[in-house]
Amino acid sequence: MTPARVLAFAGSARAASLNKRLLRVAADAVAAAGAEVTVIDLDDYPMPVYHGDLEAREGVPANARKLREMFLAHGALLIASPENNGSVSALLKNTLDWVSRPLDGQNGLVPYQRKVAALLAASPGGLGGARGIAHLRAILVRLGVLVLPEQFTLPRAHEAFTGEGALAEPRHLASVTGLARRLVEIATRLAD
Ligand SMILES: Cc1cc2nc3c(=O)[nH]c(=O)nc-3n(C[C@H](O)[C@H](O)[C@H](O)COP(=O)(O)O)c2cc1C
């Protein structure tokens, strides 16, 4: 059986991002469950805020094209999403929007179709980004992604990691591991 290919990214660009830390733990769990994981940093793919005139004038930015290729090359998505004012980060929404643009005669939804996603969120707040992740789920479903009903939110995330970047609470790691296994299970079935 070919291993499932999972594209993993966080919706935050900042170096000390709590969501990047959580993503790393989840990506390791996905790899341990038998999938091939590609972890990318959206900070390496800067692109302008979506603007229709800019697109008409210059086309889809090179970094959005690169990301689109990455989406096409993977059967599953693992996303750790910060919560900004009760929704997803502007960075994450902008990225998803650019990747959804039609390109070279191909429908913009193609990079999302037949994909399964697992969602996580980390926040210093008490709800762990639960409101933002609900919006992310709705966006991805709209784009045609099968989003796992299971998800993981990490409240008080600034206190949740050890100095080495592991999750301090075994129950948190167990939840992330369960989510990762489920993602790999479904992605493997979809890939067959
Ligand atoms: C503009 C803005 C709005 C925010 N709104 C929320 C919010 O609604 N809920 C929440 O839990 N945290 C909110 N935060 C705090 C973020 O969760 C916190 O900065 C978090 O560490 C960002 O994710 P990161 O560590 O992955 O960069 C907000 C932060 C910013 C900058």
mmCIF file of C-alpha atoms and ligand atoms in Angstrom:
data_model
loop_
_atom_site.group_PDB
_atom_site.id
_atom_site.type_symbol
_atom_site.label_atom_id
_atom_site.label_comp_id
_atom_site.label_asym_id
_atom_site.label_seq_id
_atom_site.Cartn_x
_atom_site.Cartn_y
_atom_site.Cartn_z
ATOM 1 C CA MET A 1 0.000 0.000 0.000
ATOM 2 C CA THR A 2 1.368 3.460 -0.868
ATOM 3 C CA PRO A 3 1.744 5.661 2.204
ATOM 4 C CA ALA A 4 -0.656 8.592 2.439
ATOM 5 C CA ARG A 5 0.956 11.953 1.715
ATOM 6 C CA VAL A 6 0.078 14.691 4.193
ATOM 7 C CA LEU A 7 0.777 18.397 3.729
ATOM 8 C CA ALA A 8 1.113 20.099 7.127
ATOM 9 C CA PHE A 9 1.135 23.806 7.876
ATOM 10 C CA ALA A 10 0.155 26.332 10.537
ATOM 11 C CA GLY A 11 -1.847 29.472 9.887
ATOM 12 C CA SER A 12 0.731 31.629 11.641
ATOM 13 C CA ALA A 13 3.947 33.052 10.239
ATOM 14 C CA ARG A 14 5.633 33.984 13.479
ATOM 15 C CA ALA A 15 8.755 32.093 14.478
ATOM 16 C CA ALA A 16 7.582 31.367 18.046
ATOM 17 C CA SER A 17 4.082 30.374 16.927
ATOM 18 C CA LEU A 18 2.234 28.083 19.331
ATOM 19 C CA ASN A 19 0.410 26.617 16.355
ATOM 20 C CA LYS A 20 3.700 25.761 14.650
ATOM 21 C CA ARG A 21 4.728 23.957 17.832
ATOM 22 C CA LEU A 22 1.466 22.024 17.949
ATOM 23 C CA LEU A 23 1.742 21.260 14.238
ATOM 24 C CA ARG A 24 5.213 19.780 14.741
ATOM 25 C CA VAL A 25 3.892 17.407 17.434
ATOM 26 C CA ALA A 26 0.952 16.412 15.212
ATOM 27 C CA ALA A 27 3.178 15.975 12.140
ATOM 28 C CA ASP A 28 5.451 13.629 14.110
ATOM 29 C CA ALA A 29 2.377 11.635 15.146
ATOM 30 C CA VAL A 30 1.197 11.458 11.526
ATOM 31 C CA ALA A 31 4.627 10.195 10.446
ATOM 32 C CA ALA A 32 4.591 7.626 13.275
ATOM 33 C CA ALA A 33 1.196 6.447 11.978
ATOM 34 C CA GLY A 34 2.815 5.594 8.648
ATOM 35 C CA ALA A 35 2.218 8.592 6.378
ATOM 36 C CA GLU A 36 4.696 10.734 4.487
ATOM 37 C CA VAL A 37 4.485 14.250 5.922
ATOM 38 C CA THR A 38 5.652 17.465 4.311
ATOM 39 C CA VAL A 39 5.763 20.286 6.854
ATOM 40 C CA ILE A 40 5.823 23.734 5.294
ATOM 41 C CA ASP A 41 5.998 27.195 6.841
ATOM 42 C CA LEU A 42 3.690 29.782 5.284
ATOM 43 C CA ASP A 43 6.340 32.361 6.161
ATOM 44 C CA ASP A 44 8.331 30.864 3.258
ATOM 45 C CA TYR A 45 5.465 31.630 0.835
ATOM 46 C CA PRO A 46 4.745 35.355 1.192
ATOM 47 C CA MET A 47 2.035 36.624 -1.128
ATOM 48 C CA PRO A 48 -0.052 39.786 -1.413
ATOM 49 C CA VAL A 49 -3.542 40.049 0.015
ATOM 50 C CA TYR A 50 -5.909 38.784 -2.673
ATOM 51 C CA HIS A 51 -6.839 41.588 -5.061
ATOM 52 C CA GLY A 52 -8.817 40.961 -8.227
ATOM 53 C CA ASP A 53 -7.121 43.727 -10.206
ATOM 54 C CA LEU A 54 -3.679 42.425 -9.270
ATOM 55 C CA GLU A 55 -4.710 38.926 -10.353
ATOM 56 C CA ALA A 56 -6.057 40.286 -13.663
ATOM 57 C CA ARG A 57 -2.845 42.233 -14.237
ATOM 58 C CA GLU A 58 -0.185 39.808 -13.004
ATOM 59 C CA GLY A 59 -1.915 36.452 -12.601
ATOM 60 C CA VAL A 60 -1.633 34.163 -9.587
ATOM 61 C CA PRO A 61 1.546 34.917 -7.564
ATOM 62 C CA ALA A 62 4.453 32.478 -7.903
ATOM 63 C CA ASN A 63 4.195 31.385 -4.261
ATOM 64 C CA ALA A 64 0.484 30.633 -4.631
ATOM 65 C CA ARG A 65 1.321 28.511 -7.689
ATOM 66 C CA LYS A 66 3.960 26.662 -5.678
ATOM 67 C CA LEU A 67 1.510 26.032 -2.862
ATOM 68 C CA ARG A 68 -1.110 24.866 -5.323
ATOM 69 C CA GLU A 69 1.387 22.289 -6.643
ATOM 70 C CA MET A 70 2.062 21.189 -3.060
ATOM 71 C CA PHE A 71 -1.665 20.762 -2.440
ATOM 72 C CA LEU A 72 -2.014 18.727 -5.644
ATOM 73 C CA ALA A 73 0.866 16.458 -4.648
ATOM 74 C CA HIS A 74 -0.670 15.502 -1.287
ATOM 75 C CA GLY A 75 -3.838 13.601 -0.440
ATOM 76 C CA ALA A 76 -4.361 15.056 3.020
ATOM 77 C CA LEU A 77 -3.984 18.285 4.952
ATOM 78 C CA LEU A 78 -2.963 18.810 8.565
ATOM 79 C CA ILE A 79 -3.614 22.393 9.635
ATOM 80 C CA ALA A 80 -2.973 24.132 12.961
ATOM 81 C CA SER A 81 -4.952 27.338 12.972
ATOM 82 C CA PRO A 82 -4.605 30.365 15.238
ATOM 83 C CA GLU A 83 -7.796 32.150 16.248
ATOM 84 C CA ASN A 84 -7.981 35.847 15.423
ATOM 85 C CA ASN A 85 -11.076 37.657 16.646
ATOM 86 C CA GLY A 86 -13.043 34.449 16.662
ATOM 87 C CA SER A 87 -12.043 33.366 13.162
ATOM 88 C CA VAL A 88 -9.080 32.101 11.133
ATOM 89 C CA SER A 89 -5.962 34.218 10.651
ATOM 90 C CA ALA A 90 -5.855 36.533 7.659
ATOM 91 C CA LEU A 91 -2.719 34.679 6.530
ATOM 92 C CA LEU A 92 -4.503 31.342 6.431
ATOM 93 C CA LYS A 93 -7.620 32.666 4.676
ATOM 94 C CA ASN A 94 -5.536 34.559 2.129
ATOM 95 C CA THR A 95 -3.489 31.444 1.406
ATOM 96 C CA LEU A 96 -6.578 29.269 0.960
ATOM 97 C CA ASP A 97 -8.147 31.943 -1.269
ATOM 98 C CA TRP A 98 -5.146 32.255 -3.596
ATOM 99 C CA VAL A 99 -4.815 28.470 -3.882
ATOM 100 C CA SER A 100 -8.501 28.307 -4.844
ATOM 101 C CA ARG A 101 -8.084 30.494 -7.937
ATOM 102 C CA PRO A 102 -8.549 28.868 -11.356
ATOM 103 C CA LEU A 103 -5.196 28.392 -13.034
ATOM 104 C CA ASP A 104 -4.040 27.277 -16.472
ATOM 105 C CA GLY A 105 -7.566 26.203 -17.392
ATOM 106 C CA GLN A 106 -7.982 24.135 -14.216
ATOM 107 C CA ASN A 107 -10.882 24.684 -11.808
ATOM 108 C CA GLY A 108 -9.785 26.373 -8.585
ATOM 109 C CA LEU A 109 -11.332 23.672 -6.423
ATOM 110 C CA VAL A 110 -9.154 20.907 -7.867
ATOM 111 C CA PRO A 111 -6.366 21.323 -5.246
ATOM 112 C CA TYR A 112 -8.977 20.699 -2.534
ATOM 113 C CA GLN A 113 -11.076 17.944 -4.011
ATOM 114 C CA ARG A 114 -10.657 14.337 -2.816
ATOM 115 C CA LYS A 115 -8.681 15.612 0.151
ATOM 116 C CA VAL A 116 -9.154 14.857 3.804
ATOM 117 C CA ALA A 117 -8.106 17.310 6.529
ATOM 118 C CA ALA A 118 -7.467 17.190 10.244
ATOM 119 C CA LEU A 119 -7.683 20.459 12.147
ATOM 120 C CA LEU A 120 -5.940 21.629 15.292
ATOM 121 C CA ALA A 121 -5.729 24.955 17.062
ATOM 122 C CA ALA A 122 -3.611 26.420 19.843
ATOM 123 C CA SER A 123 -4.314 29.579 21.779
ATOM 124 C CA PRO A 124 -3.210 31.138 25.058
ATOM 125 C CA GLY A 125 -6.934 31.636 25.721
ATOM 126 C CA GLY A 126 -9.259 29.277 27.537
ATOM 127 C CA LEU A 127 -11.083 27.986 24.450
ATOM 128 C CA GLY A 128 -7.947 26.931 22.596
ATOM 129 C CA GLY A 129 -9.036 28.458 19.293
ATOM 130 C CA ALA A 130 -12.285 26.473 19.064
ATOM 131 C CA ARG A 131 -14.196 29.332 17.411
ATOM 132 C CA GLY A 132 -11.574 29.873 14.724
ATOM 133 C CA ILE A 133 -11.378 26.207 13.882
ATOM 134 C CA ALA A 134 -15.154 26.124 13.340
ATOM 135 C CA HIS A 135 -14.753 28.782 10.647
ATOM 136 C CA LEU A 136 -11.841 26.910 9.109
ATOM 137 C CA ARG A 137 -13.967 23.769 8.944
ATOM 138 C CA ALA A 138 -16.733 25.656 7.133
ATOM 139 C CA ILE A 139 -14.259 27.166 4.638
ATOM 140 C CA LEU A 140 -12.643 23.825 3.823
ATOM 141 C CA VAL A 141 -15.983 22.042 3.451
ATOM 142 C CA ARG A 142 -17.032 24.795 1.046
ATOM 143 C CA LEU A 143 -13.881 24.085 -0.965
ATOM 144 C CA GLY A 144 -14.706 20.374 -1.175
ATOM 145 C CA VAL A 145 -12.418 18.981 1.525
ATOM 146 C CA LEU A 146 -13.583 16.107 3.695
ATOM 147 C CA VAL A 147 -12.838 17.460 7.184
ATOM 148 C CA LEU A 148 -12.547 14.895 9.964
ATOM 149 C CA PRO A 149 -15.198 15.369 12.660
ATOM 150 C CA GLU A 150 -12.460 14.803 15.242
ATOM 151 C CA GLN A 151 -10.288 17.846 15.988
ATOM 152 C CA PHE A 152 -7.932 19.065 18.700
ATOM 153 C CA THR A 153 -7.834 22.411 20.473
ATOM 154 C CA LEU A 154 -5.145 23.394 22.961
ATOM 155 C CA PRO A 155 -6.166 26.033 25.534
ATOM 156 C CA ARG A 156 -3.523 27.923 27.543
ATOM 157 C CA ALA A 157 -1.082 26.810 24.873
ATOM 158 C CA HIS A 158 1.709 29.081 26.133
ATOM 159 C CA GLU A 159 1.923 26.795 29.198
ATOM 160 C CA ALA A 160 1.316 23.498 27.400
ATOM 161 C CA PHE A 161 4.743 22.664 25.941
ATOM 162 C CA THR A 162 7.971 21.475 27.523
ATOM 163 C CA GLY A 163 11.212 23.302 26.724
ATOM 164 C CA GLU A 164 11.876 20.657 24.058
ATOM 165 C CA GLY A 165 8.576 21.381 22.293
ATOM 166 C CA ALA A 166 6.707 18.283 23.465
ATOM 167 C CA LEU A 167 3.192 18.451 24.909
ATOM 168 C CA ALA A 168 3.539 18.414 28.686
ATOM 169 C CA GLU A 169 0.196 16.675 29.368
ATOM 170 C CA PRO A 170 0.001 13.001 28.301
ATOM 171 C CA ARG A 171 -3.751 13.382 27.622
ATOM 172 C CA HIS A 172 -3.020 16.131 25.091
ATOM 173 C CA LEU A 173 -0.491 13.950 23.295
ATOM 174 C CA ALA A 174 -2.951 11.049 23.319
ATOM 175 C CA SER A 175 -5.630 13.219 21.674
ATOM 176 C CA VAL A 176 -3.229 14.495 19.004
ATOM 177 C CA THR A 177 -2.009 10.953 18.337
ATOM 178 C CA GLY A 178 -5.596 9.712 17.977
ATOM 179 C CA LEU A 179 -6.386 12.485 15.507
ATOM 180 C CA ALA A 180 -3.209 11.777 13.523
ATOM 181 C CA ARG A 181 -3.992 8.066 13.279
ATOM 182 C CA ARG A 182 -7.512 8.786 12.095
ATOM 183 C CA LEU A 183 -6.204 11.156 9.415
ATOM 184 C CA VAL A 184 -3.739 8.572 8.134
ATOM 185 C CA GLU A 185 -6.401 5.841 8.180
ATOM 186 C CA ILE A 186 -8.864 7.856 6.086
ATOM 187 C CA ALA A 187 -6.195 9.342 3.793
ATOM 188 C CA THR A 188 -4.851 5.856 3.072
ATOM 189 C CA ARG A 189 -8.323 4.606 2.174
ATOM 190 C CA LEU A 190 -8.968 7.599 -0.085
ATOM 191 C CA ALA A 191 -5.620 7.112 -1.834
ATOM 192 C CA ASP A 192 -6.480 3.504 -2.847
HETATM 193 C C1 LIG B 1 -5.594 40.293 15.933
HETATM 194 C C2 LIG B 1 -5.609 39.191 16.939
HETATM 195 C C3 LIG B 1 -6.801 38.676 17.344
HETATM 196 C C4 LIG B 1 -6.835 37.627 18.269
HETATM 197 N N1 LIG B 1 -8.035 37.078 18.610
HETATM 198 C C5 LIG B 1 -8.063 35.973 19.380
HETATM 199 C C6 LIG B 1 -9.295 35.282 19.607
HETATM 200 O O1 LIG B 1 -10.334 35.651 19.128
HETATM 201 N N2 LIG B 1 -9.250 34.156 20.375
HETATM 202 C C7 LIG B 1 -8.097 33.682 20.926
HETATM 203 O O2 LIG B 1 -8.124 32.643 21.588
HETATM 204 N N3 LIG B 1 -6.906 34.318 20.728
HETATM 205 C C8 LIG B 1 -6.870 35.446 19.975
HETATM 206 N N4 LIG B 1 -5.681 36.085 19.724
HETATM 207 C C9 LIG B 1 -4.464 35.596 20.398
HETATM 208 C C10 LIG B 1 -3.806 34.482 19.601
HETATM 209 O O3 LIG B 1 -4.480 33.274 19.868
HETATM 210 C C11 LIG B 1 -2.342 34.344 20.029
HETATM 211 O O4 LIG B 1 -1.633 35.505 19.652
HETATM 212 C C12 LIG B 1 -1.696 33.118 19.444
HETATM 213 O O5 LIG B 1 -0.470 32.882 20.092
HETATM 214 C C13 LIG B 1 -1.496 33.258 17.931
HETATM 215 O O6 LIG B 1 -1.103 32.039 17.368
HETATM 216 P P1 LIG B 1 0.439 31.682 17.128
HETATM 217 O O7 LIG B 1 1.070 31.557 18.498
HETATM 218 O O8 LIG B 1 0.386 30.362 16.427
HETATM 219 O O9 LIG B 1 1.079 32.775 16.325
HETATM 220 C C14 LIG B 1 -5.638 37.128 18.818
HETATM 221 C C15 LIG B 1 -4.410 37.688 18.391
HETATM 222 C C16 LIG B 1 -4.392 38.696 17.466
HETATM 223 C C17 LIG B 1 -3.054 39.244 17.009
#
